[in-house]
Tab-separated table of N, CA and C in Angstrom:
chain	number	residue	atom	x	y	z
A	1	MET	N	-233.489	-84.437	-74.499
A	1	MET	CA	-234.651	-85.001	-73.833
A	1	MET	C	-235.792	-85.058	-74.859
A	2	LEU	N	-236.554	-86.138	-74.823
A	2	LEU	CA	-237.649	-86.333	-75.773
A	2	LEU	C	-238.997	-85.919	-75.188
A	3	ILE	N	-239.917	-85.571	-76.070
A	3	ILE	CA	-241.256	-85.138	-75.661
A	3	ILE	C	-241.959	-86.224	-74.847
A	4	GLU	N	-241.700	-87.494	-75.152
A	4	GLU	CA	-242.367	-88.579	-74.434
A	4	GLU	C	-242.013	-88.585	-72.944
A	5	SER	N	-240.893	-87.973	-72.568
A	5	SER	CA	-240.499	-87.954	-71.158
A	5	SER	C	-241.266	-86.909	-70.349
A	6	VAL	N	-241.944	-85.981	-71.006
A	6	VAL	CA	-242.672	-84.938	-70.275
A	6	VAL	C	-244.171	-84.929	-70.576
A	7	MET	N	-244.614	-85.677	-71.574
A	7	MET	CA	-246.028	-85.625	-71.982
A	7	MET	C	-246.925	-86.372	-71.001
A	8	LYS	N	-248.189	-85.962	-71.001
A	8	LYS	CA	-249.214	-86.684	-70.253
A	8	LYS	C	-249.709	-87.800	-71.161
A	9	ARG	N	-249.891	-88.978	-70.605
A	9	ARG	CA	-250.300	-90.125	-71.421
A	9	ARG	C	-251.810	-90.329	-71.421
A	10	GLU	N	-252.484	-89.801	-70.433
A	10	GLU	CA	-253.946	-89.891	-70.398
A	10	GLU	C	-254.493	-88.589	-70.967
A	11	VAL	N	-255.074	-88.688	-72.155
A	11	VAL	CA	-255.508	-87.506	-72.886
A	11	VAL	C	-257.014	-87.563	-73.127
A	12	VAL	N	-257.677	-86.460	-72.855
A	12	VAL	CA	-259.100	-86.332	-73.175
A	12	VAL	C	-259.192	-85.991	-74.649
A	13	SER	N	-260.003	-86.747	-75.387
A	13	SER	CA	-260.191	-86.491	-76.812
A	13	SER	C	-261.665	-86.691	-77.160
A	14	ILE	N	-261.996	-86.392	-78.403
A	14	ILE	CA	-263.361	-86.564	-78.880
A	14	ILE	C	-263.315	-87.286	-80.218
A	15	GLY	N	-264.304	-88.129	-80.454
A	15	GLY	CA	-264.406	-88.824	-81.725
A	15	GLY	C	-264.843	-87.879	-82.830
A	16	HIS	N	-264.487	-88.211	-84.044
A	16	HIS	CA	-264.777	-87.344	-85.190
A	16	HIS	C	-266.269	-87.161	-85.449
A	17	GLN	N	-267.108	-88.020	-84.877
A	17	GLN	CA	-268.551	-87.878	-85.062
A	17	GLN	C	-269.220	-87.131	-83.908
A	18	GLY	N	-268.418	-86.672	-82.951
A	18	GLY	CA	-268.956	-85.936	-81.808
A	18	GLY	C	-269.573	-84.607	-82.222
A	19	ARG	N	-270.378	-84.067	-81.359
A	19	ARG	CA	-271.043	-82.778	-81.587
A	19	ARG	C	-270.311	-81.673	-80.826
A	20	LEU	N	-270.525	-80.460	-81.275
A	20	LEU	CA	-269.860	-79.313	-80.675
A	20	LEU	C	-270.211	-79.182	-79.194
A	21	GLN	N	-271.440	-79.459	-78.809
A	21	GLN	CA	-271.824	-79.374	-77.396
A	21	GLN	C	-271.020	-80.356	-76.565
A	22	GLU	N	-270.756	-81.544	-77.098
A	22	GLU	CA	-269.937	-82.527	-76.396
A	22	GLU	C	-268.507	-81.991	-76.212
A	23	ALA	N	-267.978	-81.352	-77.244
A	23	ALA	CA	-266.636	-80.761	-77.153
A	23	ALA	C	-266.613	-79.671	-76.090
A	24	ILE	N	-267.626	-78.830	-76.082
A	24	ILE	CA	-267.722	-77.766	-75.086
A	24	ILE	C	-267.761	-78.361	-73.680
A	25	ASP	N	-268.582	-79.388	-73.495
A	25	ASP	CA	-268.693	-80.038	-72.186
A	25	ASP	C	-267.363	-80.645	-71.736
A	26	LEU	N	-266.628	-81.256	-72.673
A	26	LEU	CA	-265.326	-81.850	-72.332
A	26	LEU	C	-264.307	-80.780	-71.960
A	27	LEU	N	-264.278	-79.682	-72.694
A	27	LEU	CA	-263.348	-78.595	-72.385
A	27	LEU	C	-263.654	-77.992	-71.012
A	28	ILE	N	-264.929	-77.758	-70.749
A	28	ILE	CA	-265.333	-77.188	-69.457
A	28	ILE	C	-265.072	-78.170	-68.319
A	29	GLY	N	-265.541	-79.406	-68.480
A	29	GLY	CA	-265.455	-80.407	-67.419
A	29	GLY	C	-264.040	-80.795	-67.047
A	30	ASN	N	-263.131	-80.719	-68.015
A	30	ASN	CA	-261.748	-81.116	-67.767
A	30	ASN	C	-260.794	-79.938	-67.650
A	31	ARG	N	-261.326	-78.716	-67.800
A	31	ARG	CA	-260.532	-77.495	-67.701
A	31	ARG	C	-259.283	-77.578	-68.587
A	32	ILE	N	-259.524	-77.851	-69.857
A	32	ILE	CA	-258.435	-77.987	-70.816
A	32	ILE	C	-258.593	-76.950	-71.927
A	33	GLY	N	-257.515	-76.684	-72.641
A	33	GLY	CA	-257.536	-75.660	-73.675
A	33	GLY	C	-257.501	-76.203	-75.087
A	34	ILE	N	-257.319	-77.520	-75.219
A	34	ILE	CA	-257.294	-78.139	-76.543
A	34	ILE	C	-257.928	-79.521	-76.440
A	35	LEU	N	-258.663	-79.873	-77.470
A	35	LEU	CA	-259.336	-81.165	-77.508
A	35	LEU	C	-258.976	-81.855	-78.818
A	36	PRO	N	-258.122	-82.889	-78.763
A	36	PRO	CA	-257.798	-83.619	-79.979
A	36	PRO	C	-259.028	-84.356	-80.518
A	37	VAL	N	-259.164	-84.382	-81.836
A	37	VAL	CA	-260.245	-85.103	-82.503
A	37	VAL	C	-259.612	-86.326	-83.164
A	38	VAL	N	-260.149	-87.513	-82.857
A	38	VAL	CA	-259.580	-88.753	-83.376
A	38	VAL	C	-260.636	-89.552	-84.140
A	39	ASN	N	-260.155	-90.394	-85.071
A	39	ASN	CA	-261.078	-91.283	-85.769
A	39	ASN	C	-261.233	-92.574	-84.962
A	40	ALA	N	-261.935	-93.554	-85.506
A	40	ALA	CA	-262.223	-94.791	-84.784
A	40	ALA	C	-260.957	-95.564	-84.411
A	41	GLU	N	-259.870	-95.372	-85.158
A	41	GLU	CA	-258.611	-96.063	-84.874
A	41	GLU	C	-257.716	-95.277	-83.922
A	42	GLY	N	-258.164	-94.123	-83.470
A	42	GLY	CA	-257.361	-93.311	-82.559
A	42	GLY	C	-256.371	-92.407	-83.257
A	43	VAL	N	-256.490	-92.288	-84.583
A	43	VAL	CA	-255.592	-91.420	-85.352
A	43	VAL	C	-256.069	-89.976	-85.210
A	44	LEU	N	-255.136	-89.086	-84.912
A	44	LEU	CA	-255.448	-87.664	-84.774
A	44	LEU	C	-255.833	-87.090	-86.131
A	45	ILE	N	-257.045	-86.525	-86.221
A	45	ILE	CA	-257.504	-85.951	-87.493
A	45	ILE	C	-257.790	-84.456	-87.387
A	46	GLY	N	-257.727	-83.911	-86.179
A	46	GLY	CA	-257.962	-82.479	-85.994
A	46	GLY	C	-257.853	-82.100	-84.534
A	47	ILE	N	-257.974	-80.795	-84.285
A	47	ILE	CA	-257.993	-80.298	-82.906
A	47	ILE	C	-259.064	-79.228	-82.785
A	48	VAL	N	-259.661	-79.162	-81.614
A	48	VAL	CA	-260.590	-78.083	-81.278
A	48	VAL	C	-259.942	-77.318	-80.140
A	49	ARG	N	-259.712	-76.032	-80.363
A	49	ARG	CA	-259.085	-75.192	-79.345
A	49	ARG	C	-260.140	-74.368	-78.621
A	50	LEU	N	-259.911	-74.158	-77.354
A	50	LEU	CA	-260.789	-73.317	-76.556
A	50	LEU	C	-260.982	-71.961	-77.211
A	51	ARG	N	-259.903	-71.388	-77.721
A	51	ARG	CA	-260.008	-70.056	-78.324
A	51	ARG	C	-260.916	-70.058	-79.554
A	52	ASP	N	-260.968	-71.182	-80.310
A	52	ASP	CA	-261.871	-71.265	-81.459
A	52	ASP	C	-263.331	-71.260	-81.007
A	53	LEU	N	-263.599	-71.948	-79.911
A	53	LEU	CA	-264.966	-71.964	-79.380
A	53	LEU	C	-265.346	-70.607	-78.793
A	54	LEU	N	-264.386	-69.930	-78.186
A	54	LEU	CA	-264.668	-68.603	-77.643
A	54	LEU	C	-265.065	-67.621	-78.743
A	55	GLU	N	-264.509	-67.805	-79.938
A	55	GLU	CA	-264.862	-66.938	-81.067
A	55	GLU	C	-266.347	-67.016	-81.397
A	56	LEU	N	-266.981	-68.132	-81.043
A	56	LEU	CA	-268.410	-68.296	-81.307
A	56	LEU	C	-269.277	-67.441	-80.388
A	57	VAL	N	-268.727	-67.055	-79.248
A	57	VAL	CA	-269.526	-66.342	-78.250
A	57	VAL	C	-269.047	-64.912	-78.002
A	58	LEU	N	-267.771	-64.624	-78.260
A	58	LEU	CA	-267.256	-63.275	-78.018
A	58	LEU	C	-267.702	-62.308	-79.104
A	59	PRO	N	-268.028	-61.079	-78.735
A	59	PRO	CA	-268.379	-60.072	-79.750
A	59	PRO	C	-267.208	-59.845	-80.700
A	60	ALA	N	-267.498	-59.559	-81.954
A	60	ALA	CA	-266.471	-59.404	-82.987
A	60	ALA	C	-265.445	-58.323	-82.646
A	61	PHE	N	-265.864	-57.252	-81.969
A	61	PHE	CA	-264.936	-56.150	-81.703
A	61	PHE	C	-263.806	-56.545	-80.761
A	62	VAL	N	-263.962	-57.641	-80.008
A	62	VAL	CA	-262.925	-58.063	-79.066
A	62	VAL	C	-261.610	-58.331	-79.806
A	63	ALA	N	-261.695	-58.867	-80.996
A	63	ALA	CA	-260.490	-59.166	-81.771
A	63	ALA	C	-259.910	-57.921	-82.437
A	64	MET	N	-260.676	-56.846	-82.503
A	64	MET	CA	-260.227	-55.658	-83.223
A	64	MET	C	-259.559	-54.608	-82.333
A	65	VAL	N	-259.914	-54.572	-81.078
A	65	VAL	CA	-259.400	-53.542	-80.180
A	65	VAL	C	-258.192	-54.098	-79.424
A	66	GLU	N	-257.129	-53.298	-79.340
A	66	GLU	CA	-255.905	-53.760	-78.683
A	66	GLU	C	-255.844	-53.420	-77.193
A	67	ASP	N	-256.488	-52.352	-76.776
A	67	ASP	CA	-256.376	-51.894	-75.396
A	67	ASP	C	-257.768	-51.745	-74.788
A	68	TYR	N	-258.029	-52.510	-73.727
A	68	TYR	CA	-259.333	-52.469	-73.062
A	68	TYR	C	-259.265	-51.826	-71.682
A	69	ASP	N	-258.167	-51.186	-71.356
A	69	ASP	CA	-258.019	-50.594	-70.029
A	69	ASP	C	-259.110	-49.573	-69.717
A	70	PHE	N	-259.670	-48.951	-70.723
A	70	PHE	CA	-260.689	-47.922	-70.508
A	70	PHE	C	-262.073	-48.514	-70.231
A	71	VAL	N	-262.269	-49.803	-70.472
A	71	VAL	CA	-263.575	-50.439	-70.281
A	71	VAL	C	-263.627	-51.047	-68.888
A	72	GLN	N	-264.550	-50.585	-68.077
A	72	GLN	CA	-264.694	-51.118	-66.726
A	72	GLN	C	-265.708	-52.255	-66.658
A	73	ASP	N	-266.714	-52.221	-67.553
A	73	ASP	CA	-267.771	-53.221	-67.512
A	73	ASP	C	-268.351	-53.373	-68.918
A	74	PHE	N	-268.414	-54.597	-69.390
A	74	PHE	CA	-268.974	-54.846	-70.721
A	74	PHE	C	-270.483	-55.048	-70.690
A	75	GLY	N	-271.068	-55.052	-69.510
A	75	GLY	CA	-272.524	-55.127	-69.384
A	75	GLY	C	-273.117	-56.353	-70.045
A	76	ARG	N	-274.136	-56.151	-70.879
A	76	ARG	CA	-274.871	-57.246	-71.513
A	76	ARG	C	-274.010	-58.060	-72.485
A	77	LEU	N	-272.903	-57.504	-72.927
A	77	LEU	CA	-272.026	-58.246	-73.828
A	77	LEU	C	-271.410	-59.476	-73.148
A	78	GLU	N	-271.423	-59.485	-71.808
A	78	GLU	CA	-270.909	-60.621	-71.055
A	78	GLU	C	-271.814	-61.835	-71.179
A	79	MET	N	-273.013	-61.644	-71.693
A	79	MET	CA	-274.028	-62.701	-71.724
A	79	MET	C	-274.134	-63.398	-73.074
A	80	GLY	N	-273.036	-63.524	-73.817
A	80	GLY	CA	-273.070	-64.170	-75.121
A	80	GLY	C	-273.528	-65.619	-75.026
A	81	LYS	N	-274.229	-66.080	-76.032
A	81	LYS	CA	-274.732	-67.460	-76.086
A	81	LYS	C	-274.385	-68.079	-77.430
A	82	ILE	N	-274.091	-69.369	-77.418
A	82	ILE	CA	-273.864	-70.105	-78.655
A	82	ILE	C	-275.208	-70.677	-79.075
A	83	PRO	N	-275.667	-70.359	-80.275
A	83	PRO	CA	-276.980	-70.853	-80.732
A	83	PRO	C	-277.059	-72.385	-80.705
A	84	GLU	N	-278.246	-72.906	-80.443
A	84	GLU	CA	-278.457	-74.346	-80.326
A	84	GLU	C	-278.055	-75.096	-81.600
A	85	GLU	N	-278.349	-74.522	-82.765
A	85	GLU	CA	-277.996	-75.212	-84.011
A	85	GLU	C	-276.478	-75.320	-84.189
A	86	VAL	N	-275.743	-74.350	-83.663
A	86	VAL	CA	-274.280	-74.403	-83.720
A	86	VAL	C	-273.776	-75.476	-82.754
A	87	ARG	N	-274.350	-75.528	-81.559
A	87	ARG	CA	-273.939	-76.521	-80.567
A	87	ARG	C	-274.237	-77.940	-81.032
A	88	ALA	N	-275.229	-78.111	-81.890
A	88	ALA	CA	-275.596	-79.436	-82.406
A	88	ALA	C	-274.765	-79.840	-83.627
A	89	ALA	N	-273.975	-78.924	-84.155
A	89	ALA	CA	-273.182	-79.197	-85.355
A	89	ALA	C	-272.074	-80.213	-85.052
A	90	PRO	N	-271.631	-80.944	-86.069
A	90	PRO	CA	-270.519	-81.887	-85.866
A	90	PRO	C	-269.232	-81.142	-85.520
A	91	VAL	N	-268.423	-81.746	-84.668
A	91	VAL	CA	-267.174	-81.139	-84.229
A	91	VAL	C	-266.247	-80.889	-85.425
A	92	ARG	N	-266.367	-81.682	-86.465
A	92	ARG	CA	-265.499	-81.507	-87.648
A	92	ARG	C	-265.732	-80.165	-88.326
A	93	ASP	N	-266.891	-79.516	-88.059
A	93	ASP	CA	-267.177	-78.206	-88.664
A	93	ASP	C	-266.287	-77.098	-88.100
A	94	ILE	N	-265.766	-77.274	-86.896
A	94	ILE	CA	-264.946	-76.230	-86.287
A	94	ILE	C	-263.508	-76.676	-86.045
A	95	MET	N	-263.228	-77.969	-86.171
A	95	MET	CA	-261.880	-78.432	-85.847
A	95	MET	C	-260.858	-77.861	-86.824
A	96	ALA	N	-259.657	-77.660	-86.289
A	96	ALA	CA	-258.525	-77.182	-87.086
A	96	ALA	C	-257.696	-78.387	-87.516
A	97	GLU	N	-256.707	-78.141	-88.354
A	97	GLU	CA	-255.841	-79.218	-88.818
A	97	GLU	C	-255.173	-79.916	-87.634
A	98	PRO	N	-254.784	-81.174	-87.820
A	98	PRO	CA	-254.198	-81.945	-86.714
A	98	PRO	C	-252.731	-81.601	-86.474
A	99	LEU	N	-252.488	-80.580	-85.683
A	99	LEU	CA	-251.129	-80.162	-85.351
A	99	LEU	C	-250.589	-81.058	-84.240
A	100	ALA	N	-249.444	-81.699	-84.487
A	100	ALA	CA	-248.874	-82.622	-83.510
A	100	ALA	C	-247.399	-82.857	-83.836
A	101	VAL	N	-246.687	-83.403	-82.860
A	101	VAL	CA	-245.329	-83.884	-83.095
A	101	VAL	C	-245.314	-85.376	-82.798
A	102	GLU	N	-244.309	-86.057	-83.352
A	102	GLU	CA	-244.177	-87.488	-83.084
A	102	GLU	C	-243.499	-87.719	-81.740
A	103	VAL	N	-243.789	-88.860	-81.163
A	103	VAL	CA	-243.346	-89.200	-79.820
A	103	VAL	C	-241.826	-89.155	-79.660
A	104	GLY	N	-241.069	-89.340	-80.719
A	104	GLY	CA	-239.605	-89.300	-80.637
A	104	GLY	C	-239.009	-87.923	-80.814
A	105	SER	N	-239.843	-86.884	-80.892
A	105	SER	CA	-239.350	-85.516	-81.081
A	105	SER	C	-238.654	-85.001	-79.821
A	106	GLY	N	-237.616	-84.209	-80.034
A	106	GLY	CA	-236.927	-83.566	-78.926
A	106	GLY	C	-237.718	-82.375	-78.408
A	107	LEU	N	-237.377	-81.925	-77.218
A	107	LEU	CA	-238.095	-80.803	-76.606
A	107	LEU	C	-237.885	-79.499	-77.362
A	108	LEU	N	-236.718	-79.300	-77.945
A	108	LEU	CA	-236.489	-78.076	-78.712
A	108	LEU	C	-237.404	-78.044	-79.934
A	109	ARG	N	-237.543	-79.170	-80.621
A	109	ARG	CA	-238.469	-79.237	-81.753
A	109	ARG	C	-239.891	-78.967	-81.286
A	110	ALA	N	-240.298	-79.570	-80.176
A	110	ALA	CA	-241.648	-79.359	-79.642
A	110	ALA	C	-241.867	-77.883	-79.310
A	111	HIS	N	-240.889	-77.286	-78.661
A	111	HIS	CA	-240.986	-75.863	-78.306
A	111	HIS	C	-241.124	-74.996	-79.563
A	112	ALA	N	-240.278	-75.242	-80.548
A	112	ALA	CA	-240.321	-74.462	-81.787
A	112	ALA	C	-241.652	-74.649	-82.503
A	113	PHE	N	-242.160	-75.875	-82.527
A	113	PHE	CA	-243.436	-76.175	-83.172
A	113	PHE	C	-244.582	-75.434	-82.471
A	114	MET	N	-244.557	-75.426	-81.150
A	114	MET	CA	-245.593	-74.737	-80.378
A	114	MET	C	-245.554	-73.234	-80.645
A	115	ARG	N	-244.353	-72.662	-80.707
A	115	ARG	CA	-244.230	-71.226	-81.015
A	115	ARG	C	-244.734	-70.923	-82.413
A	116	GLN	N	-244.328	-71.746	-83.372
A	116	GLN	CA	-244.711	-71.523	-84.760
A	116	GLN	C	-246.228	-71.551	-84.946
A	117	HIS	N	-246.900	-72.455	-84.240
A	117	HIS	CA	-248.343	-72.628	-84.422
A	117	HIS	C	-249.168	-72.009	-83.295
A	118	ASN	N	-248.517	-71.241	-82.411
A	118	ASN	CA	-249.191	-70.564	-81.305
A	118	ASN	C	-250.053	-71.532	-80.491
A	119	LEU	N	-249.443	-72.620	-80.050
A	119	LEU	CA	-250.129	-73.649	-79.265
A	119	LEU	C	-249.690	-73.579	-77.808
A	120	HIS	N	-250.634	-73.777	-76.905
A	120	HIS	CA	-250.312	-73.889	-75.487
A	120	HIS	C	-250.280	-75.350	-75.055
A	121	ASP	N	-250.893	-76.207	-75.858
A	121	ASP	CA	-250.919	-77.644	-75.618
A	121	ASP	C	-250.604	-78.334	-76.940
A	122	LEU	N	-249.830	-79.409	-76.867
A	122	LEU	CA	-249.331	-80.054	-78.067
A	122	LEU	C	-249.660	-81.546	-78.077
A	123	PRO	N	-250.516	-81.978	-79.013
A	123	PRO	CA	-250.762	-83.412	-79.152
A	123	PRO	C	-249.488	-84.128	-79.615
A	124	VAL	N	-249.329	-85.355	-79.137
A	124	VAL	CA	-248.181	-86.188	-79.499
A	124	VAL	C	-248.732	-87.475	-80.108
A	125	VAL	N	-248.190	-87.855	-81.264
A	125	VAL	CA	-248.664	-89.041	-81.978
A	125	VAL	C	-247.523	-90.030	-82.174
A	126	ASN	N	-247.896	-91.294	-82.429
A	126	ASN	CA	-246.880	-92.297	-82.762
A	126	ASN	C	-246.654	-92.289	-84.272
A	127	GLY	N	-245.860	-93.211	-84.771
A	127	GLY	CA	-245.540	-93.260	-86.191
A	127	GLY	C	-246.727	-93.486	-87.101
A	128	GLU	N	-247.801	-94.055	-86.564
A	128	GLU	CA	-249.021	-94.284	-87.355
A	128	GLU	C	-250.011	-93.128	-87.237
A	129	GLY	N	-249.637	-92.085	-86.504
A	129	GLY	CA	-250.520	-90.935	-86.338
A	129	GLY	C	-251.527	-91.069	-85.211
A	130	ARG	N	-251.428	-92.142	-84.413
A	130	ARG	CA	-252.353	-92.328	-83.286
A	130	ARG	C	-251.953	-91.404	-82.136
A	131	LEU	N	-252.945	-90.826	-81.518
A	131	LEU	CA	-252.734	-89.957	-80.364
A	131	LEU	C	-252.221	-90.780	-79.190
A	132	VAL	N	-251.039	-90.411	-78.652
A	132	VAL	CA	-250.468	-91.146	-77.528
A	132	VAL	C	-250.188	-90.263	-76.316
A	133	GLY	N	-250.301	-88.952	-76.484
A	133	GLY	CA	-250.025	-88.069	-75.362
A	133	GLY	C	-250.312	-86.622	-75.688
A	134	LEU	N	-250.106	-85.783	-74.696
A	134	LEU	CA	-250.297	-84.348	-74.841
A	134	LEU	C	-249.302	-83.659	-73.908
A	135	ALA	N	-248.645	-82.644	-74.408
A	135	ALA	CA	-247.692	-81.889	-73.586
A	135	ALA	C	-248.096	-80.421	-73.589
A	136	SER	N	-248.136	-79.835	-72.428
A	136	SER	CA	-248.457	-78.411	-72.310
A	136	SER	C	-247.191	-77.589	-72.508
A	137	TRP	N	-247.376	-76.310	-72.705
A	137	TRP	CA	-246.265	-75.361	-72.803
A	137	TRP	C	-245.393	-75.478	-71.549
A	138	VAL	N	-246.029	-75.633	-70.400
A	138	VAL	CA	-245.311	-75.763	-69.136
A	138	VAL	C	-244.525	-77.068	-69.104
A	139	ASP	N	-245.139	-78.180	-69.542
A	139	ASP	CA	-244.439	-79.469	-69.570
A	139	ASP	C	-243.156	-79.366	-70.389
A	140	VAL	N	-243.272	-78.797	-71.584
A	140	VAL	CA	-242.125	-78.679	-72.486
A	140	VAL	C	-241.077	-77.728	-71.900
A	141	GLY	N	-241.520	-76.570	-71.427
A	141	GLY	CA	-240.590	-75.586	-70.876
A	141	GLY	C	-239.847	-76.093	-69.656
A	142	VAL	N	-240.557	-76.714	-68.722
A	142	VAL	CA	-239.926	-77.238	-67.513
A	142	VAL	C	-238.960	-78.372	-67.869
A	143	GLY	N	-239.364	-79.242	-68.779
A	143	GLY	CA	-238.471	-80.321	-69.209
A	143	GLY	C	-237.211	-79.787	-69.851
A	144	PHE	N	-237.376	-78.769	-70.688
A	144	PHE	CA	-236.236	-78.159	-71.362
A	144	PHE	C	-235.309	-77.501	-70.351
A	145	LEU	N	-235.874	-76.740	-69.403
A	145	LEU	CA	-235.053	-76.094	-68.370
A	145	LEU	C	-234.362	-77.115	-67.478
A	146	LYS	N	-235.073	-78.182	-67.146
A	146	LYS	CA	-234.479	-79.228	-66.311
A	146	LYS	C	-233.268	-79.832	-67.018
A	147	SER	N	-233.432	-80.156	-68.273
A	147	SER	CA	-232.338	-80.732	-69.057
A	147	SER	C	-231.175	-79.748	-69.186
A	148	ALA	N	-231.486	-78.480	-69.405
A	148	ALA	CA	-230.458	-77.458	-69.603
A	148	ALA	C	-229.709	-77.096	-68.324
A	149	SER	N	-230.327	-77.359	-67.168
A	149	SER	CA	-229.690	-76.965	-65.907
A	149	SER	C	-228.943	-78.101	-65.235
A	150	GLU	N	-229.017	-79.320	-65.798
A	150	GLU	CA	-228.277	-80.441	-65.222
A	150	GLU	C	-226.789	-80.287	-65.523
A	151	PRO	N	-225.931	-80.644	-64.563
A	151	PRO	CA	-224.485	-80.579	-64.816
A	151	PRO	C	-224.104	-81.482	-65.989
A	152	GLN	N	-223.193	-81.021	-66.809
A	152	GLN	CA	-222.734	-81.821	-67.927
A	152	GLN	C	-221.747	-82.862	-67.443
A	153	SER	N	-221.936	-84.089	-67.894
A	153	SER	CA	-221.002	-85.136	-67.484
A	153	SER	C	-219.764	-85.114	-68.361
A	154	GLY	N	-218.648	-85.451	-67.787
A	154	GLY	CA	-217.391	-85.502	-68.527
A	154	GLY	C	-216.731	-84.146	-68.706
A	155	ALA	N	-217.306	-83.079	-68.154
A	155	ALA	CA	-216.694	-81.745	-68.280
A	155	ALA	C	-215.554	-81.622	-67.286
A	156	SER	N	-214.473	-80.975	-67.683
A	156	SER	CA	-213.377	-80.773	-66.737
A	156	SER	C	-213.074	-79.329	-66.549
């Protein structure tokens, strides 16, 4: 089964000249975890992940401590703010490399790629690198399980 059979074709993205505040608004408004960054021709040139934006507001110690069971309330630390100058910065300042698979990729390749790059959402591009879809971890997993659970034809 190919990734194109499970991907979403309507994808929210941002232009390479967009600002970080616009990216934040798109992530919040659409409740998504990844925002592909495209150039004027629709070619994928980067991605902005929710977790990268969270790093701008979360206290540094959050990444250092492994067990938070002892903390009942973080108090004022819950009130983190992203400075205005950071929100006005171009999205290219925080975007990561353009991680994607091509539309003809199989689900096993997509799954392996997502594991390798720790992605929950996977941009899909055509042969020219244009963004044509997005598949979530759930889309890929369900498609893979569906394919794996179908009876094999010609078996005796």
